[in-house]
Tab-separated table of C-alpha atoms in Angstrom:
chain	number	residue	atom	x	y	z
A	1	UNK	CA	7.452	44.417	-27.593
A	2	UNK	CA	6.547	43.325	-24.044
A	3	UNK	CA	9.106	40.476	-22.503
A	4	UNK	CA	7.087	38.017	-20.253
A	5	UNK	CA	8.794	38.079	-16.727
A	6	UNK	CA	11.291	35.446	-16.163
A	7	UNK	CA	9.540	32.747	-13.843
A	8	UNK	CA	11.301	32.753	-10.369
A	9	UNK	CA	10.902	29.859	-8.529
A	10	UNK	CA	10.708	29.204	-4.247
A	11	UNK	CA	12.172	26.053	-3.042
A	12	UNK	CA	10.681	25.680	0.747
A	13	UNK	CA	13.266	22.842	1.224
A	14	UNK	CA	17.008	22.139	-0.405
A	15	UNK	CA	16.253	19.682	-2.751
A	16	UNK	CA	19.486	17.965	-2.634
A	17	UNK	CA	19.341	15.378	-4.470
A	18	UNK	CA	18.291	16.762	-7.590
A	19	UNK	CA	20.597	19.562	-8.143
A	20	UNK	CA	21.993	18.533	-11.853
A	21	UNK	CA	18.046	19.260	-13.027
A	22	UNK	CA	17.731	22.207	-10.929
A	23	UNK	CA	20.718	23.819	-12.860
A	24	UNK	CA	19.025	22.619	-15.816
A	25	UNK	CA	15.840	24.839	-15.032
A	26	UNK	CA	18.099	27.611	-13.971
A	27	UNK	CA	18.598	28.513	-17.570
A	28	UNK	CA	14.780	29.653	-18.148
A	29	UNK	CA	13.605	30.314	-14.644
A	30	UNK	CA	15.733	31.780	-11.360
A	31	UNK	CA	15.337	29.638	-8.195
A	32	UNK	CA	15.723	30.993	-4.579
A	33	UNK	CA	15.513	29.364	-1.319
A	34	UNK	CA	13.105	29.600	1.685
A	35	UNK	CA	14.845	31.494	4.563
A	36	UNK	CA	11.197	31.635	6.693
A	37	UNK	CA	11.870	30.021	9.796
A	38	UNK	CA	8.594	29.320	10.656
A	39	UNK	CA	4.731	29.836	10.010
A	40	UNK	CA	4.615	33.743	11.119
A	41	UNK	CA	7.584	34.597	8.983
A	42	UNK	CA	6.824	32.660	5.858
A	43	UNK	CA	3.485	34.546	5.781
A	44	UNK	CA	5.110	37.953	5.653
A	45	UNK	CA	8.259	36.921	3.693
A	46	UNK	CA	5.320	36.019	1.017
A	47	UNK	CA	4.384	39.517	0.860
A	48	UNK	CA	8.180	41.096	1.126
A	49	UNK	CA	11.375	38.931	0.094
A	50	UNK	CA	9.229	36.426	-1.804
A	51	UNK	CA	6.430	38.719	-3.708
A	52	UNK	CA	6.809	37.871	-7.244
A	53	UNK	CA	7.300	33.976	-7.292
A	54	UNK	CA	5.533	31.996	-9.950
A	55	UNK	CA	5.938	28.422	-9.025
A	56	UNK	CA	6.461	27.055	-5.175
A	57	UNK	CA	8.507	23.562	-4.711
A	58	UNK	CA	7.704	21.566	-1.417
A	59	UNK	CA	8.016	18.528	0.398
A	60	UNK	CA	6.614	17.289	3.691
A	61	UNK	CA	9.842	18.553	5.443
A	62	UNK	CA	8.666	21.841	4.896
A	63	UNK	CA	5.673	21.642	6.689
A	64	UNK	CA	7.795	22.358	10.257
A	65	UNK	CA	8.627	25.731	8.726
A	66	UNK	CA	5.199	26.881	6.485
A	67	UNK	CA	2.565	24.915	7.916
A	68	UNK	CA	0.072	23.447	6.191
A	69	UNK	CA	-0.414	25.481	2.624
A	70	UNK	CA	-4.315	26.206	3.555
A	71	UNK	CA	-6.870	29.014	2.932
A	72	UNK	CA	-4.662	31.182	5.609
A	73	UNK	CA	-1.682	30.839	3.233
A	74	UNK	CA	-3.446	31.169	-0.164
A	75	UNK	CA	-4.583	34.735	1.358
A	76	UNK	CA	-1.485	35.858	1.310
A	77	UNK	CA	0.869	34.230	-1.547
A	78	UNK	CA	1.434	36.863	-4.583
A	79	UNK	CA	-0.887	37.124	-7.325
A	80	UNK	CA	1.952	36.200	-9.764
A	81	UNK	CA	1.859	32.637	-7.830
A	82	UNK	CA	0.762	30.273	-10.663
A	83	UNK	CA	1.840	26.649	-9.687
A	84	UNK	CA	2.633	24.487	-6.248
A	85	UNK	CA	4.269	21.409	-6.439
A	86	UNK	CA	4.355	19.037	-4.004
A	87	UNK	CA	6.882	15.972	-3.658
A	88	UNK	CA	4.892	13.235	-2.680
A	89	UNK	CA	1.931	11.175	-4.273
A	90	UNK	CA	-0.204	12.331	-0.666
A	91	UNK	CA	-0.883	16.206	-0.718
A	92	UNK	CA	-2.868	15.990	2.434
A	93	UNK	CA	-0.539	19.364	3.598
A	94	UNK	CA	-2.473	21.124	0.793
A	95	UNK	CA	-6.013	22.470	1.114
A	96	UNK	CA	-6.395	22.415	-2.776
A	97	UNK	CA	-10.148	24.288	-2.719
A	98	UNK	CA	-8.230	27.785	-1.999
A	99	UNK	CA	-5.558	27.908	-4.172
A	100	UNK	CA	-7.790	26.634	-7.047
A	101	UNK	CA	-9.909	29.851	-6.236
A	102	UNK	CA	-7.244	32.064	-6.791
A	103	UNK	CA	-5.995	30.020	-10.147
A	104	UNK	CA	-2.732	28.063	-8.680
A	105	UNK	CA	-2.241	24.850	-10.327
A	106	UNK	CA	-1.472	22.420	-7.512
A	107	UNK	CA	0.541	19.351	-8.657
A	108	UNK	CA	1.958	15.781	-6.865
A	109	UNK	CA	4.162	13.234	-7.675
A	110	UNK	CA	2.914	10.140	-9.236
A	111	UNK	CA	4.681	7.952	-11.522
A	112	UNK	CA	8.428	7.888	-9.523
A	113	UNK	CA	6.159	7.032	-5.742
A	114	UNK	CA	4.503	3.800	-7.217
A	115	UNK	CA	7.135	1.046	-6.832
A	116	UNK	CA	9.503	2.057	-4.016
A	117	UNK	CA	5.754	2.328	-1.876
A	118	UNK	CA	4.779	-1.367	-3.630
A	119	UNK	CA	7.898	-2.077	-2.503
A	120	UNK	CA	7.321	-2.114	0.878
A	121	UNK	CA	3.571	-3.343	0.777
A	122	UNK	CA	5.274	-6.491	-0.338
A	123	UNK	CA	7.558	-5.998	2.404
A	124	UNK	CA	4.504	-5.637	4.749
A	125	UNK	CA	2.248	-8.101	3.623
A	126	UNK	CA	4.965	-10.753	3.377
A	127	UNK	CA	6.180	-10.088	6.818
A	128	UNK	CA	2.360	-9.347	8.728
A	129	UNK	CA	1.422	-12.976	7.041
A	130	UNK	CA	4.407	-15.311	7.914
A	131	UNK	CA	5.377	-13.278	10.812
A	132	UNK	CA	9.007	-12.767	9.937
A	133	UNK	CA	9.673	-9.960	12.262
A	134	UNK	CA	7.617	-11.899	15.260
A	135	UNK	CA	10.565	-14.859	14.331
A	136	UNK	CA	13.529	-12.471	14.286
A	137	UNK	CA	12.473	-10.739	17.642
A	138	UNK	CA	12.872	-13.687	18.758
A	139	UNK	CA	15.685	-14.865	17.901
A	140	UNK	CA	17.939	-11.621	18.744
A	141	UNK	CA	16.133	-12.232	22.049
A	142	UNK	CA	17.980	-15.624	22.660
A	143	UNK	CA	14.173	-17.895	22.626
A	144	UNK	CA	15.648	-20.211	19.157
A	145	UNK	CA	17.693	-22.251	21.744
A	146	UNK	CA	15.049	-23.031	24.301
A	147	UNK	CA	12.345	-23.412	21.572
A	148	UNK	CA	14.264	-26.345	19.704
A	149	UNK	CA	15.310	-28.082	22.735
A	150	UNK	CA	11.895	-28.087	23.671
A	151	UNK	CA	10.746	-29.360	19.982
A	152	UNK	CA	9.046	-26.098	18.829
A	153	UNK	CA	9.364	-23.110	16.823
A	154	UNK	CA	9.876	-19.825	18.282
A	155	UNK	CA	6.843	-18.430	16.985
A	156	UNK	CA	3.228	-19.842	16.289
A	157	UNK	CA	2.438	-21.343	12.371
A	158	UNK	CA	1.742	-18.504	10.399
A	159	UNK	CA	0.193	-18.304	6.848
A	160	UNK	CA	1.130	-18.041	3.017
A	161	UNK	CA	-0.467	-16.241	0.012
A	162	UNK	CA	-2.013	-19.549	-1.605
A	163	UNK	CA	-5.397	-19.929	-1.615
A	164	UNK	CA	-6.081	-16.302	0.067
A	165	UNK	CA	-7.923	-13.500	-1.237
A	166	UNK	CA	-5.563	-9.839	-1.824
A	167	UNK	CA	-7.650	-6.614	-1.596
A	168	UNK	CA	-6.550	-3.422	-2.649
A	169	UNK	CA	-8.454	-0.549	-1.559
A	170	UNK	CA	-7.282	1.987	-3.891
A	171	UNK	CA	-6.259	0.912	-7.575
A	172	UNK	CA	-4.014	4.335	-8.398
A	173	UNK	CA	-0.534	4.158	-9.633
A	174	UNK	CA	0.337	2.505	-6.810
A	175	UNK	CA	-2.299	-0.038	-6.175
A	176	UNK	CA	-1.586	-1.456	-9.630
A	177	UNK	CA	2.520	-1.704	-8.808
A	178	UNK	CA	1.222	-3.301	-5.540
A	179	UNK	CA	-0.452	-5.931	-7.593
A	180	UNK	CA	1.898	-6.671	-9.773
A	181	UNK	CA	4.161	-7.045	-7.746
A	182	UNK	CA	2.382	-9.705	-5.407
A	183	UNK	CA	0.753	-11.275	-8.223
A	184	UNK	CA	3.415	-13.724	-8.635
A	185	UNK	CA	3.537	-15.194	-4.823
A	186	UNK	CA	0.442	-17.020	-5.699
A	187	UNK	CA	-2.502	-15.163	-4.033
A	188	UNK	CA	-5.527	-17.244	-5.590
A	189	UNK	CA	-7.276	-13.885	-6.312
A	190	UNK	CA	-6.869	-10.378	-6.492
A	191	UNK	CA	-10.203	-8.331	-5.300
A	192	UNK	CA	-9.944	-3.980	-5.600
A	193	UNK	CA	-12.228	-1.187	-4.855
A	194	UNK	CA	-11.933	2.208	-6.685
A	195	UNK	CA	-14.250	5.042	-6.715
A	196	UNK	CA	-14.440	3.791	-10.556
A	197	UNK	CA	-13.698	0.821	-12.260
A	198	UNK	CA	-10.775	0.751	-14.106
A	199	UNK	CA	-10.064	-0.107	-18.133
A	200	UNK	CA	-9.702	-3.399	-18.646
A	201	UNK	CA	-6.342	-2.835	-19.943
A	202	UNK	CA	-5.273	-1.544	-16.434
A	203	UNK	CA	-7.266	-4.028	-14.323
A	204	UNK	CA	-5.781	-7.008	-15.957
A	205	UNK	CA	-5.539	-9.882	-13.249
A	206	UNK	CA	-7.773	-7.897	-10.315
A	207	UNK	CA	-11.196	-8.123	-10.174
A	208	UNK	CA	-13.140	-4.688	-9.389
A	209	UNK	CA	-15.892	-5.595	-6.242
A	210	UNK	CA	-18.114	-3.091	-3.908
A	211	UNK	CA	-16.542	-2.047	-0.604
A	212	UNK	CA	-19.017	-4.460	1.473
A	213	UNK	CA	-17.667	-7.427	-0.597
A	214	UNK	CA	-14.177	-6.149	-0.329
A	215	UNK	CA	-14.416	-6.109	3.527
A	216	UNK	CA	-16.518	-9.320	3.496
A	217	UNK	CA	-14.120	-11.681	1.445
A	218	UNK	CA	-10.516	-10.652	1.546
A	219	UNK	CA	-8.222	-12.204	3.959
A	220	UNK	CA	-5.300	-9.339	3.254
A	221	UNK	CA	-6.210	-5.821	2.765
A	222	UNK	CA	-3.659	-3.555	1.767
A	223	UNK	CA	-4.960	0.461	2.032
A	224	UNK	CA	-3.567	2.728	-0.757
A	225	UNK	CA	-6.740	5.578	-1.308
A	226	UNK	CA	-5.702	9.022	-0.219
A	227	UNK	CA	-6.343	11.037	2.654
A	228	UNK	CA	-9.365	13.427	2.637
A	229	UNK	CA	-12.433	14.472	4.250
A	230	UNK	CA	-14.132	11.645	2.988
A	231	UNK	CA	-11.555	8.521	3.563
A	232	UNK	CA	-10.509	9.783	7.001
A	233	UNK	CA	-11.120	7.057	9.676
A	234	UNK	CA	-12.400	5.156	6.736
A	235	UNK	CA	-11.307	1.801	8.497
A	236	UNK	CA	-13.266	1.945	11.987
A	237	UNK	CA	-14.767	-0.397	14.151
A	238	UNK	CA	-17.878	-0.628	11.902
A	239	UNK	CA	-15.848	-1.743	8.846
A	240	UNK	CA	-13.465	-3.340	10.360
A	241	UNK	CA	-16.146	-5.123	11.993
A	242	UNK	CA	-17.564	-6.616	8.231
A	243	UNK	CA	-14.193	-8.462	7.530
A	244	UNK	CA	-13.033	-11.777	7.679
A	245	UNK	CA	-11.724	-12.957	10.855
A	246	UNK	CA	-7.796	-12.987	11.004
A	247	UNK	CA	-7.897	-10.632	8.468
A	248	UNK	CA	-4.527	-9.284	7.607
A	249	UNK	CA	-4.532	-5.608	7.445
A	250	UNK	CA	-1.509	-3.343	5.505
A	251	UNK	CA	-1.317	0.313	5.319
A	252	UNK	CA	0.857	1.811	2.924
A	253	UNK	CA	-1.176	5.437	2.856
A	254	UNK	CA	-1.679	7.685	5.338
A	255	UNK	CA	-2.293	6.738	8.851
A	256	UNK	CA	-5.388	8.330	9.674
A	257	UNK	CA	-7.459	6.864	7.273
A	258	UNK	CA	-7.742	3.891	10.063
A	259	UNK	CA	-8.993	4.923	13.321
A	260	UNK	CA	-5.669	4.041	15.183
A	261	UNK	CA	-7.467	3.797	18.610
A	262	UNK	CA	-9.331	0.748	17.777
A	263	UNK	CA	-6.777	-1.531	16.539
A	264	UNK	CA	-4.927	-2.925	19.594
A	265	UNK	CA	-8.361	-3.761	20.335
A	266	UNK	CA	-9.071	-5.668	17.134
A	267	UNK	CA	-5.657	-7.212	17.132
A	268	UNK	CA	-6.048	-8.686	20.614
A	269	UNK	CA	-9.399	-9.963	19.821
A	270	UNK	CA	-8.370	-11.848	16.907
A	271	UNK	CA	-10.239	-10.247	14.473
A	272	UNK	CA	-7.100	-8.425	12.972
A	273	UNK	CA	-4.745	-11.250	12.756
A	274	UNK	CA	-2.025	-9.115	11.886
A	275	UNK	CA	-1.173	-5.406	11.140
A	276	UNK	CA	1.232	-4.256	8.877
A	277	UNK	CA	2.157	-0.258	8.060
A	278	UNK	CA	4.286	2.037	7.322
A	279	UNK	CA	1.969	5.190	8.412
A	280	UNK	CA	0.278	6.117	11.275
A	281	UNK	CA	-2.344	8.296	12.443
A	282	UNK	CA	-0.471	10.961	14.979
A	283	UNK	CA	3.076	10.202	12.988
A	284	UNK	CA	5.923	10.540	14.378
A	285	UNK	CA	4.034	9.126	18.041
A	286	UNK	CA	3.203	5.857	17.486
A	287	UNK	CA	1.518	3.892	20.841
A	288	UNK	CA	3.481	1.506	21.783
A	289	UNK	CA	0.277	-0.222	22.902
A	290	UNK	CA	-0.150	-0.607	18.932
A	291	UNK	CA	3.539	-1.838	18.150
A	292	UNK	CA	5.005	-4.021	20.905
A	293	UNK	CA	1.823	-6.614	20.064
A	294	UNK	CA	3.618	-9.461	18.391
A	295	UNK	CA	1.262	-9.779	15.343
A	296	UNK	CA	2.519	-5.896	14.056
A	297	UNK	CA	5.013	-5.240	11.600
A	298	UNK	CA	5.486	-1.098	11.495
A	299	UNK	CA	8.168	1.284	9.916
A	300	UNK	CA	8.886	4.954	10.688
A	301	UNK	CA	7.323	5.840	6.971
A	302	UNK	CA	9.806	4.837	4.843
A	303	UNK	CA	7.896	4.187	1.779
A	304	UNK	CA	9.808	5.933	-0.655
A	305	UNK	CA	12.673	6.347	1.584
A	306	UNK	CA	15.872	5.763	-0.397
A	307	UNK	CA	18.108	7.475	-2.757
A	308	UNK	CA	16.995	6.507	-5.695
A	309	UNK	CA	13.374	6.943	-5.118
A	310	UNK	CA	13.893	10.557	-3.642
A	311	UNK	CA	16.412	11.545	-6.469
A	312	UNK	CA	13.430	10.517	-8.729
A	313	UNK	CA	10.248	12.450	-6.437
A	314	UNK	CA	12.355	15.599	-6.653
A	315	UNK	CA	13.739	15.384	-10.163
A	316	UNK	CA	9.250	15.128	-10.992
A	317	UNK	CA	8.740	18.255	-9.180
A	318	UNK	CA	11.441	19.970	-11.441
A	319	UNK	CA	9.541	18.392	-14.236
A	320	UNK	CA	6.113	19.527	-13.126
A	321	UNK	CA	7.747	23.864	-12.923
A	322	UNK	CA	9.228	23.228	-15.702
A	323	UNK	CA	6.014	21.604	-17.603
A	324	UNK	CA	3.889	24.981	-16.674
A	325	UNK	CA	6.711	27.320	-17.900
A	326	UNK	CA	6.656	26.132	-21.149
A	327	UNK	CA	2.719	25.188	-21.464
A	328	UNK	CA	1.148	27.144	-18.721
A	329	UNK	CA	0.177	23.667	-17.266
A	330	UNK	CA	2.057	21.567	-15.167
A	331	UNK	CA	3.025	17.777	-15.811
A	332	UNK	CA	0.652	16.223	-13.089
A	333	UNK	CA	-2.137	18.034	-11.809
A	334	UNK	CA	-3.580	16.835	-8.763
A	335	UNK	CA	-7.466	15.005	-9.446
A	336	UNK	CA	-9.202	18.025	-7.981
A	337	UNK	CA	-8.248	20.500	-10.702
A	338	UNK	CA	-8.497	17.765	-13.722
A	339	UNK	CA	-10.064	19.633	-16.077
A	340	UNK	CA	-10.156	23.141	-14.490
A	341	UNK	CA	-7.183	24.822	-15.776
C-alpha cells in the first residue's frame, strides 16, 4: 500500500503570532521557513532547498524578499505545489491566471479582515466629515487660544451624517461590516454598487444603484472593490468629475484604484471636500502635496493593524493549508478559481 507524502509546508514570513495553530498543523503536515533573501534566490531555492512543498503561506511582508508571485514565479515552483495562501483580503501580489494554469489553489483571507478594516472606515469617515484631525492639528499647534479670544473656532463648521447619502463601492465582507457599522450614526440612506446585486438577506438597509447614480447622489463614498486590471484608476478625473460637490471621499482598499495625481487638485477646487484613507497609490511615498491639505485624514495602512486582527489573518491562513490537506480544497478560494477546482 502506497502512503501519500506528508504535506510540507513554506512559510515566506514568521508568522508570529499564530504559533499555538501552527504546532497544531505540525502534527499532519511539516512546516519550514523561507531563508531566500531576495527575488534571485527564492527562484532557485524553489527548485533546490524548497522542491517538494505542497502549500506556500504569505503575507505582504514577503513581497521585499519573493516579489510579486507572477507568471515568472509559477514557472518555477515544484509540481507538487498545490495551494498559496495569502494573508490579506487584497491578493493584488498574486497574478492568479498562472498558478491556476498549473492547478495551485490560490486562497485570501476574508472573514477575520472585515471589521478591524470597517473599523477604521468609521474612523475615516467620521474624522474626513467633522474634521477632527483638522481640530486637533490645531490645537497641538497652540491656535485654540487665539481662536476663542477672537470668538471663533479653530477650524471651519464641518458636517454630520444626518440627512447625507453613504455609498459603498464594493458590498464584500467588508462593505457590509462598513455598513453596519455606520448605520447607526444616522446617515439618511445607504446607496452600494456591486458587480451584482446582493440577496436581500445581505443587503438589508442599503439600497443596490448603478455606478453613474452612485457617483451622482452620494455625498460620502467609501471605496472597498479590489484591485485589478479593471478597477485600477477606477476613481479619475472623469468620475470624480460626476459626483456631488463636497463630496467626501474614503479609501479603505488599495490606493491605486484612485488616480492619486488628481486629488490635490480636486481637493483644492472644492469638489472633494474631504479625503479620507488608509492606502495609497505608490505606498509607503505618500506626497505630501496630498496630506499636509487640511481637509485629509490619512494613515500609514493600518487597516487591520493590531494584535488581535493579525493573530486572527494568520490563524485563517493555517485554516485555509489545513482545509486542502484534509479535502484537497482550501477554506477560501479566491473569486477567480470559484468553481474551477
Amino acid at each position: 500500500m502506497t502512503t501519500k507524502p506528508r504535506a510540507k509546508v513554506l512559510r515566506t514570513s514568521p508568522f508570529s503570532l499564530s504559533e499555538s495553530k501552527w504546532n497544531e498543523l505540525r502534527k499532519i503536515a511539516d512546516v519550514i521557513d523561507c531563508e531566500s533573501t531576495n527575488r534571485d534566490e527564492f527562484i532557485r531555492d524553489l527548485q533546490t532547498k524548497y522542491a517538494d512543498i505542497t502549500n506556500i503561506a504569505r503575507d505582504f511582508d514577503s513581497l521585499a524578499i519573493t516579489g510579486r508571485l507572477d507568471a515568472e514565479i509559477a514557472k518555477h515552483v515544484p509540481s507538487t505545489l498545490k495551494t498559496i495562501s495569502h494573508c490579506g483580503a487584497g491578493y493584488d501580489q498574486i497574478d492568479v491566471a498562472p498558478f491556476t494554469e498549473i492547478g495551485v489553489q490560490v486562497s485570501n483571507v476574508t472573514d477575520p479582515v472585515a471589521g478591524p478594516t470597517a473599523d477604521t472606515a468609521v474612523f475615516l469617515v467620521l474624522g474626513a466629515m467633522r474634521r477632527f484631525v483638522d481640530g486637533h492639528k490645531a490645537l497641538i499647534a497652540g491656535q485654540w487660544p487665539k481662536a476663542a479670544a477672537e470668538g471663533r473656532n479653530v477650524i471651519d463648521m464641518a458636517h454630520s451624517p444626518q440627512g447625507k447619502t453613504l455609498a459603498i463601492l464594493g458590498m464584500g465582507g467588508i462593505g457590509r461590516a462598513i455598513r453596519d457599522r455606520l448605520t447607526p450614526f444616522g446617515f439618511d440612506k445607504i446607496i452600494y454598487y456591486n458587480r451584482n446585486r446582493l440577496s436581500p438577506e445581505l443587503e438589508k438597509n442599503a439600497q443596490y444603484v448603478s455606478l453613474d447614480e452612485l457617483y451622482r447622489t452620494a455625498d460620502v463614498i467609501v471605496i472597498g472593490i479590489p484591485l485589478n486590471a479593471n478597477t485600477r484608476h477606477m476613481i479619475n478625473k472623469e468620475s470624480i468629475g460626476k459626483m456631488k460637490d463636497g463630496v467626501v471621499l474614503v479609501n479603505i482598499a488599495r490606493g491605486a484604484i484612485i488616480d492619486e495625481a488628481v486629488l490635490p487638485e480636486m481637493i483644492k477646487s472644492g469638489k472633494i471636500g474631504a479625503f479620507g484613507s488608509d492606502v495609497f497609490e505608490h505606498e509607503p511615498e505618500v506626497s505630501p502635496e496630498l496630506y499636509n491639505l487640511p481637509n485629509v485624514v490619512s494613515l500609514p495602512h493600518l487597516g487591520t493593524h493590531s494584535i488581535e486582527a493579525s493573530r486572527n489573518m494568520e490563524e485563517w491562513v493555517v485554516e485555509n493549508i489545513e482545509s486542502f490537506i484534509k479535502t484537497g480544497k482550501v477554506k477560501t478560494i479566491v473569486p477567480e478559481q470559484k468553481g474551477l477546482f
